[in-house]
Short mmCIF file of C-alpha atoms and ligand atoms in Angstrom, two decimals:
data_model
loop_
_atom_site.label_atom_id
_atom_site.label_comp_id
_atom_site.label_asym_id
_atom_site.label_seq_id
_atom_site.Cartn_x
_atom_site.Cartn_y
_atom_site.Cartn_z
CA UNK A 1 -24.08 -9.65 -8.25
CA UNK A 2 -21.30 -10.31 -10.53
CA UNK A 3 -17.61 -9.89 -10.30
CA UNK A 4 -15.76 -7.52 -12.76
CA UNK A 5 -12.46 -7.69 -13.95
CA UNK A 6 -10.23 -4.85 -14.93
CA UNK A 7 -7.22 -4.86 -17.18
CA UNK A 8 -5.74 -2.74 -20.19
CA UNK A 9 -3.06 -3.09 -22.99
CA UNK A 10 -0.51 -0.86 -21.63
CA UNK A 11 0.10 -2.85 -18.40
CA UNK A 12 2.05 -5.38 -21.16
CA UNK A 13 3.87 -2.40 -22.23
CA UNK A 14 5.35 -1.52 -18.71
CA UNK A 15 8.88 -2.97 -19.75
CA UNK A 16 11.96 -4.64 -17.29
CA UNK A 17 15.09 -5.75 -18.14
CA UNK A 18 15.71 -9.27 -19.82
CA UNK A 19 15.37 -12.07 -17.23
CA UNK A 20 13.59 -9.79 -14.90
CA UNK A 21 10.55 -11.83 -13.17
CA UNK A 22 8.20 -9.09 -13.16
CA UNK A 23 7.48 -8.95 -16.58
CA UNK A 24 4.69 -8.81 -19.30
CA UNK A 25 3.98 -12.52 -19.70
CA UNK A 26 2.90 -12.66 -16.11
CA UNK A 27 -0.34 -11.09 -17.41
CA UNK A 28 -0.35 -12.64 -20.39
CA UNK A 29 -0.67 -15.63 -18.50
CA UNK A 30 -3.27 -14.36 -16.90
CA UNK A 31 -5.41 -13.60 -19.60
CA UNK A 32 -5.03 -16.66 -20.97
CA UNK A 33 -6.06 -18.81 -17.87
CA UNK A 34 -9.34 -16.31 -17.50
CA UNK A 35 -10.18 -16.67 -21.24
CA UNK A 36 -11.80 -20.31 -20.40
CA UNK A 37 -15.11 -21.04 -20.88
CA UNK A 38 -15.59 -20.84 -16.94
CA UNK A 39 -15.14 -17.20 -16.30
CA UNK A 40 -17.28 -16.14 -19.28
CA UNK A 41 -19.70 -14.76 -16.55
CA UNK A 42 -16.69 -12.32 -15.79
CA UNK A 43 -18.12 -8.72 -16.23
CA UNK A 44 -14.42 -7.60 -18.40
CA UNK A 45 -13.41 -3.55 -18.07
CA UNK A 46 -10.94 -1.82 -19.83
CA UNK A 47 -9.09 0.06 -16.95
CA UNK A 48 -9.61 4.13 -16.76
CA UNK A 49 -6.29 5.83 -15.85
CA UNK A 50 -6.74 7.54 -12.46
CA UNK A 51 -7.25 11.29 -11.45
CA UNK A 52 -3.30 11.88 -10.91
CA UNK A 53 -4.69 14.01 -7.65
CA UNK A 54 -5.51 10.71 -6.20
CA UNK A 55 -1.46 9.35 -6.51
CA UNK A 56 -1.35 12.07 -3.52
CA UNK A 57 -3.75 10.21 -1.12
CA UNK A 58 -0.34 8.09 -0.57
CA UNK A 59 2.93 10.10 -1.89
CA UNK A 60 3.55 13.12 -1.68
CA UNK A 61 3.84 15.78 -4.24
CA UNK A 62 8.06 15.81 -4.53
CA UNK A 63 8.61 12.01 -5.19
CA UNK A 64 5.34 11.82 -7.87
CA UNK A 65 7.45 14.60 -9.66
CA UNK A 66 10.53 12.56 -8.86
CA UNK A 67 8.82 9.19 -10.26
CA UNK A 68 7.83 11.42 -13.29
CA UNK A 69 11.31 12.76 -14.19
CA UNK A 70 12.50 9.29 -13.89
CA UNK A 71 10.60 8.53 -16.56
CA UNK A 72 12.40 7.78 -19.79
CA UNK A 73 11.61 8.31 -23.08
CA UNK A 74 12.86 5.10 -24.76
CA UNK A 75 14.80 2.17 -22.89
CA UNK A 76 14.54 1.44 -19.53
CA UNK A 77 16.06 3.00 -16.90
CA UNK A 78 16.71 1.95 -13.37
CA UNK A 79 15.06 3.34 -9.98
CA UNK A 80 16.67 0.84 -7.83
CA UNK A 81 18.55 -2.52 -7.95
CA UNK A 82 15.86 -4.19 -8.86
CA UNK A 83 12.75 -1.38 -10.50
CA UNK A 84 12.67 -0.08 -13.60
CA UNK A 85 10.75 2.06 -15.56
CA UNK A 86 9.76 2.30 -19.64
CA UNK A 87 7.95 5.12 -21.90
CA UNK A 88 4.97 3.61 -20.63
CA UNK A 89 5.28 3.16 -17.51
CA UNK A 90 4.09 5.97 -15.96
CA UNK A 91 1.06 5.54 -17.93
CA UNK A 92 0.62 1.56 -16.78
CA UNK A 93 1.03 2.79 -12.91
CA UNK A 94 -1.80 5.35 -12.92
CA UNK A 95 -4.02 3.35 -15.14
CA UNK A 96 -3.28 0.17 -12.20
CA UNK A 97 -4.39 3.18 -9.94
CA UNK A 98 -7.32 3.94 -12.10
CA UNK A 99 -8.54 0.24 -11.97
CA UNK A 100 -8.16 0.34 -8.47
CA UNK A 101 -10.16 3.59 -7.67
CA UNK A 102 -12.79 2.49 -10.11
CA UNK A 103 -13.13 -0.88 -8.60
CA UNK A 104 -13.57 0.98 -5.09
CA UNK A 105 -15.79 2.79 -6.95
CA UNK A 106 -18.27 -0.54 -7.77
CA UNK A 107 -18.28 -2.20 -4.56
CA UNK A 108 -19.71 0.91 -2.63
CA UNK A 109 -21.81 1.82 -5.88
CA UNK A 110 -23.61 -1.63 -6.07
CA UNK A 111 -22.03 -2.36 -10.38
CA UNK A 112 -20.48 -5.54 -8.75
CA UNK A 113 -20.11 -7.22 -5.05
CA UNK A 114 -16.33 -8.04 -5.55
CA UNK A 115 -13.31 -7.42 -8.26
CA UNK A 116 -10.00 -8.01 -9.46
CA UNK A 117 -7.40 -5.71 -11.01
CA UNK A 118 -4.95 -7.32 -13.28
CA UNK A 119 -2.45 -4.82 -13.50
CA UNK A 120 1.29 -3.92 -13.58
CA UNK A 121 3.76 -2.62 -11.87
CA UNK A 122 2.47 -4.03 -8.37
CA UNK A 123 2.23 -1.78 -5.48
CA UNK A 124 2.92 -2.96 -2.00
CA UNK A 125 6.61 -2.20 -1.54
CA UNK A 126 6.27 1.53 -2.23
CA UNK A 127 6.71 3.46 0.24
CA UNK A 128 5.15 7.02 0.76
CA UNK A 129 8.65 8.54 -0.66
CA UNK A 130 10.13 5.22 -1.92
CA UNK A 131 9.83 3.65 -5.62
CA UNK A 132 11.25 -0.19 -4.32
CA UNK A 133 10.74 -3.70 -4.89
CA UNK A 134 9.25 -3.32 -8.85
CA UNK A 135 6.57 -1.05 -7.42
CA UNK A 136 6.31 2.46 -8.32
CA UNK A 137 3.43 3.86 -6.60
CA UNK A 138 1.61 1.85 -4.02
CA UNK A 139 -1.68 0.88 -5.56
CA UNK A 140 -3.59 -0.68 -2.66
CA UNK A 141 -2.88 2.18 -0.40
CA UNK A 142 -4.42 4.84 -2.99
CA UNK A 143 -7.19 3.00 -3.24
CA UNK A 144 -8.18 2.71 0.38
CA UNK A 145 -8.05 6.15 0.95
CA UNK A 146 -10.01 6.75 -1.99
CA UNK A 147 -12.44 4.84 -0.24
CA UNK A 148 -11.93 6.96 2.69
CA UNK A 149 -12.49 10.26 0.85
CA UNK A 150 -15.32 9.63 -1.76
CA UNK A 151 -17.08 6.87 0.37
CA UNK A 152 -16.60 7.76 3.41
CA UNK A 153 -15.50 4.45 4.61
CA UNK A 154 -14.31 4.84 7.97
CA UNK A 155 -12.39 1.96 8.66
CA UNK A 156 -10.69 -0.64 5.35
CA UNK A 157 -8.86 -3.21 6.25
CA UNK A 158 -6.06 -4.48 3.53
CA UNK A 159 -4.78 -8.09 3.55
CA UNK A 160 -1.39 -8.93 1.88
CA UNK A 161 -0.86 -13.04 1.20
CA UNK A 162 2.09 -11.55 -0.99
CA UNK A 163 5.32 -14.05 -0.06
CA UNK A 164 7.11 -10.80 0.33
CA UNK A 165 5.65 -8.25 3.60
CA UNK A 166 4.23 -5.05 2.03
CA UNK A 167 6.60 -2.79 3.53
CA UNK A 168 5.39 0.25 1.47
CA UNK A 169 1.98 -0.27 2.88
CA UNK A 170 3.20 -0.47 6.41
CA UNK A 171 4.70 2.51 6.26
CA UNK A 172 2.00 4.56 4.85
CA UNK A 173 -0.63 3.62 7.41
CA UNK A 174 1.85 3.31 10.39
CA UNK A 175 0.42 5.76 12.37
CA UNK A 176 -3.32 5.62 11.24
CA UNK A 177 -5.70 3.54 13.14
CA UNK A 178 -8.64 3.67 10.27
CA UNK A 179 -6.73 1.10 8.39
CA UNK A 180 -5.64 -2.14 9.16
CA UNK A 181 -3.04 -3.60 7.42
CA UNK A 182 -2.91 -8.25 7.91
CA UNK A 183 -0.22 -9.68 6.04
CA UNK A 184 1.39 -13.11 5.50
CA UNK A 185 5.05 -13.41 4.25
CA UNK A 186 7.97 -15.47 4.44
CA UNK A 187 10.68 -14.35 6.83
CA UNK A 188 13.18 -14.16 6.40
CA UNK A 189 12.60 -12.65 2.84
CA UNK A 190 13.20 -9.19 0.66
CA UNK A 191 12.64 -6.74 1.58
CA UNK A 192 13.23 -7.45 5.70
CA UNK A 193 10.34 -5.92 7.46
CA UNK A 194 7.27 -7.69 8.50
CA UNK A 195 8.38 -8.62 12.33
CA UNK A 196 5.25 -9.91 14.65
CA UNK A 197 6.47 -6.90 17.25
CA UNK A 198 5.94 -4.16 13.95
CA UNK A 199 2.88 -3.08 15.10
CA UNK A 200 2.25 0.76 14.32
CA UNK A 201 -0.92 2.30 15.89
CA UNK A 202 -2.10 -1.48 16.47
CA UNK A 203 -3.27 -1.84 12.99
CA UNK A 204 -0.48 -3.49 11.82
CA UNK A 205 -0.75 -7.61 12.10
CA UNK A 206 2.18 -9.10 10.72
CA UNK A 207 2.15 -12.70 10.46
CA UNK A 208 5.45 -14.57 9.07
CA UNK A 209 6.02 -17.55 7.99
CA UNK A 210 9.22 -19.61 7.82
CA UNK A 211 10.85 -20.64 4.60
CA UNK A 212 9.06 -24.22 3.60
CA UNK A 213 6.01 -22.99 5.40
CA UNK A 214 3.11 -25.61 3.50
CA UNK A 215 -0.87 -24.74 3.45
CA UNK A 216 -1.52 -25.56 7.39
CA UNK A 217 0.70 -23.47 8.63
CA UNK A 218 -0.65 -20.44 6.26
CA UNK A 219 -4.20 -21.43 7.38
CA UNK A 220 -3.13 -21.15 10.71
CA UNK A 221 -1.99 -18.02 10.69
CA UNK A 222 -4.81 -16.75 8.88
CA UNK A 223 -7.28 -18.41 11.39
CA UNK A 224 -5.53 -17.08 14.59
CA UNK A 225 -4.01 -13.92 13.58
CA UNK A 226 -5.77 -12.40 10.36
CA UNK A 227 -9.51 -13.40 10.31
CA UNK A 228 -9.75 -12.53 14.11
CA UNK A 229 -8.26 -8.55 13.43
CA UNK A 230 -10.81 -8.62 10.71
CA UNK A 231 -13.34 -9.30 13.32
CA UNK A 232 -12.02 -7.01 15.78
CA UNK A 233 -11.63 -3.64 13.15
CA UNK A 234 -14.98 -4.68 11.15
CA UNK A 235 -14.25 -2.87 7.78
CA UNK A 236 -15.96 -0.91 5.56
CA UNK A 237 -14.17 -2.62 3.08
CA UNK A 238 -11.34 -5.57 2.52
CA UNK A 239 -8.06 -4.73 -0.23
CA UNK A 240 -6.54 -7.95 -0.76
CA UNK A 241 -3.16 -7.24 -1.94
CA UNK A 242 -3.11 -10.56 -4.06
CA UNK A 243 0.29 -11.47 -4.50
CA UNK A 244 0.67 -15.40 -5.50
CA UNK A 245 4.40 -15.67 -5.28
CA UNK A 246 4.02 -17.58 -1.78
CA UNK A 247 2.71 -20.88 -4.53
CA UNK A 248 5.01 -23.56 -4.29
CA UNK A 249 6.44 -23.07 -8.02
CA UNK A 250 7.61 -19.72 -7.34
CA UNK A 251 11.06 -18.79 -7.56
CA UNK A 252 11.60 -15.81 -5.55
CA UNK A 253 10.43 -17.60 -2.41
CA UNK A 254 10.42 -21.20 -0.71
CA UNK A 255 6.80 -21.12 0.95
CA UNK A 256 4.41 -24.04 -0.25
CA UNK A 257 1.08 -22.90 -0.75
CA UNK A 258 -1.09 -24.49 -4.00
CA UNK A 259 -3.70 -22.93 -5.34
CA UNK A 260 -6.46 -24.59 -3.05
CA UNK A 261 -5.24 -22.29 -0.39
CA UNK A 262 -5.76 -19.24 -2.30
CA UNK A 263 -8.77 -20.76 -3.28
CA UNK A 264 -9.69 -21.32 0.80
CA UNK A 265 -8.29 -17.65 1.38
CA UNK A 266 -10.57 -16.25 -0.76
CA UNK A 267 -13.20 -18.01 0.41
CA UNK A 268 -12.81 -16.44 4.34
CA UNK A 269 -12.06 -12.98 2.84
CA UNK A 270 -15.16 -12.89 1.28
CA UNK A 271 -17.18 -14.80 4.29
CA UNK A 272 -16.05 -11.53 6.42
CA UNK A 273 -16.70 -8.99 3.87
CA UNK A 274 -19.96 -10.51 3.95
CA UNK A 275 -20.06 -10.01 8.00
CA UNK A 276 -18.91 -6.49 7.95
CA UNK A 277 -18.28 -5.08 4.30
CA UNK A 278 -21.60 -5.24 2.60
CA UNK A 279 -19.72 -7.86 0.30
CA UNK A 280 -16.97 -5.23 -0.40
CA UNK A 281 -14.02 -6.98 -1.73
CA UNK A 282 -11.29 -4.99 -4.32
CA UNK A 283 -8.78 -7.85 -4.79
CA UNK A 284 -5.45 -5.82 -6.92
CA UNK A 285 -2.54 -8.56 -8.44
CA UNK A 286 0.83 -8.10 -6.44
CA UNK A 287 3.87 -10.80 -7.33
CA UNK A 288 3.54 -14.43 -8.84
CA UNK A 289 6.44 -14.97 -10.70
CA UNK A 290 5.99 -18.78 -12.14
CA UNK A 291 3.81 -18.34 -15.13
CA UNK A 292 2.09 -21.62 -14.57
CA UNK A 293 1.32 -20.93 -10.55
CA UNK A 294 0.69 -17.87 -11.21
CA UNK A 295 -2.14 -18.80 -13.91
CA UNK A 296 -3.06 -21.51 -11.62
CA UNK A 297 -3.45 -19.57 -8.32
CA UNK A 298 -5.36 -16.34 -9.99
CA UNK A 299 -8.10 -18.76 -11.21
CA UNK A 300 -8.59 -20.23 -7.91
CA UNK A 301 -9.21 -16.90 -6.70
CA UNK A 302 -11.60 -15.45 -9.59
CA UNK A 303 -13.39 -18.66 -9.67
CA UNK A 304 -14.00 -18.50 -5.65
CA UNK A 305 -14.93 -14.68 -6.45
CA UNK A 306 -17.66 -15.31 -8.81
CA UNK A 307 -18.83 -17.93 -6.67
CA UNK A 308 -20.30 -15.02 -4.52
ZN1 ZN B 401 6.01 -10.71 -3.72
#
């Protein structure tokens, strides 16, 4: 079984300001690192844009038409202190969605066992009526309800090793049991949430980590807190929301992780999608915000993906 990789033009052309860290070199970077030799095996897919019907699965109709308007049609424009949108933004957001859907669509359809969406804007800190945190729509939350509705997957389990907590996902599955949402994050850190006692329906595990938090401490948490609610909820499926802003070069955040622990992170993931997700793994890019770690840390995790 191989491991596909999606990506597509336009998520370069998703534009921020000058100076902004979430910006189009990030995946140039990327595609730089996974042009070696080594990931040749990589089975490389232009991303489809999504079925804009899906965006609903997570947002409702009034703040897609809000995201829309905001649109504009040259410049950038602000959504919040720190998002912004371009022309083509709207266009880079659903295609990220697209890549998503469509790499939910592989795992349960047997075309590869796990994959990774390179994409832009990131998703985790939208929330189901907020456009935060340079996220417009919240990516990894689409997709596991896609899951849900055309696979019937009953139960998916998302982890988040993002540095920052995935508020946007906490709040969409809050209340809802048939997803279980494991993240790691500094705290404190933007955007705030992420407290061990936010707990929702029970299928929220939030495990933070102090600032200067190194690799033990991260493996720690995963081993007592993360792998066992993996165990416990036994998914149909595992989202990794794969931020790799908690590497030690990073500048938006003080934890101390090197790539060997997303490397070793990858590795349990896909030892318990094994156990209880027919190898179903949809890994989808968050933050990372030093080029070099950033480059670094994703080709830890492809390589450990096409491992198998
Ligand atoms: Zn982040």
């Amino acid at each position: 079984m191989t491991t596909r990789l999606y990506t597509h033009p336009v998520f370069l052309e998703h534009l921020t300001p000058p100076g902004h860290p979430e910006r189009p070199d990030r995946l140039r970077a990327i595609e730089r690192v996974l042009d070696d030799d080594s990931f040749s095996a990589l089975d490389r897919v232009k991303a489809p844009e999504a079925d804009e019907a899906t965006i609903l699965y997570a947002h409702p109709q009034d703040f897609v038409a809000r995201v829309r308007a905001a649109i504009p049609e040259s410049g950038i424009v602000s959504i919040d202190a720190d998002t912004s949108a371009s022309p083509k933004s709207w266009q880079a957001a659903v295609t990220a969605i697209g890549a998503a859907n469509a790499a939910v669509d592989d795992v349960f359809d047997g075309r590869a066992s796990n994959v990774f969406v390179a994409a832009r804007p990131p998703g985790h800190h939208a929330e189901k009526t907020t456009a935060m945190g340079f996220c417009l729509f919240n990516t990894a939350a689409i997709a596991a309800r896609y899951a849900q509705k055309k696979h019937q997957a009953e139960r998916v389990a998302i982890v988040d090793w993002d540095v920052h907590h995935g508020n946007g996902t906490q709040d969409i599955f809050w209340d809802d049991p048939s997803v279980l949402y494991c993240s790691t994050h500094q705290m404190p850190l933007y955007p705030g949430t992420g407290a061990k006692s936010e707990t929702g329906a029970g299928n929220i595990v939030n495990a933070p980590l102090a600032p200067r938090t190194g690799s033990e401490l991260f493996r720690d948490a995963f081993l007592s807190r993360v792998l066992p609610s993996i165990d416990a909820f036994a998914p149909d499926l595992i989202i990794i929301s794969a931020g790799f802003d908690a590497h030690h070069r990073d500048p938006l955040a003080e934890i101390n992780l090197t790539e060997d622990d997303f490397d070793w992170a990858t590795g349990q993931l896909m030892e318990r999608a094994g156990r209880h997700s027919g190898n179903r793994l949809v890994s989808l890019l968050e933050g990372g915000y030093d080029l070099q770690g950033l480059a670094f840390s994703v080709a830890a995790h492809v390589g450990r993906l096409m491992k198998g």
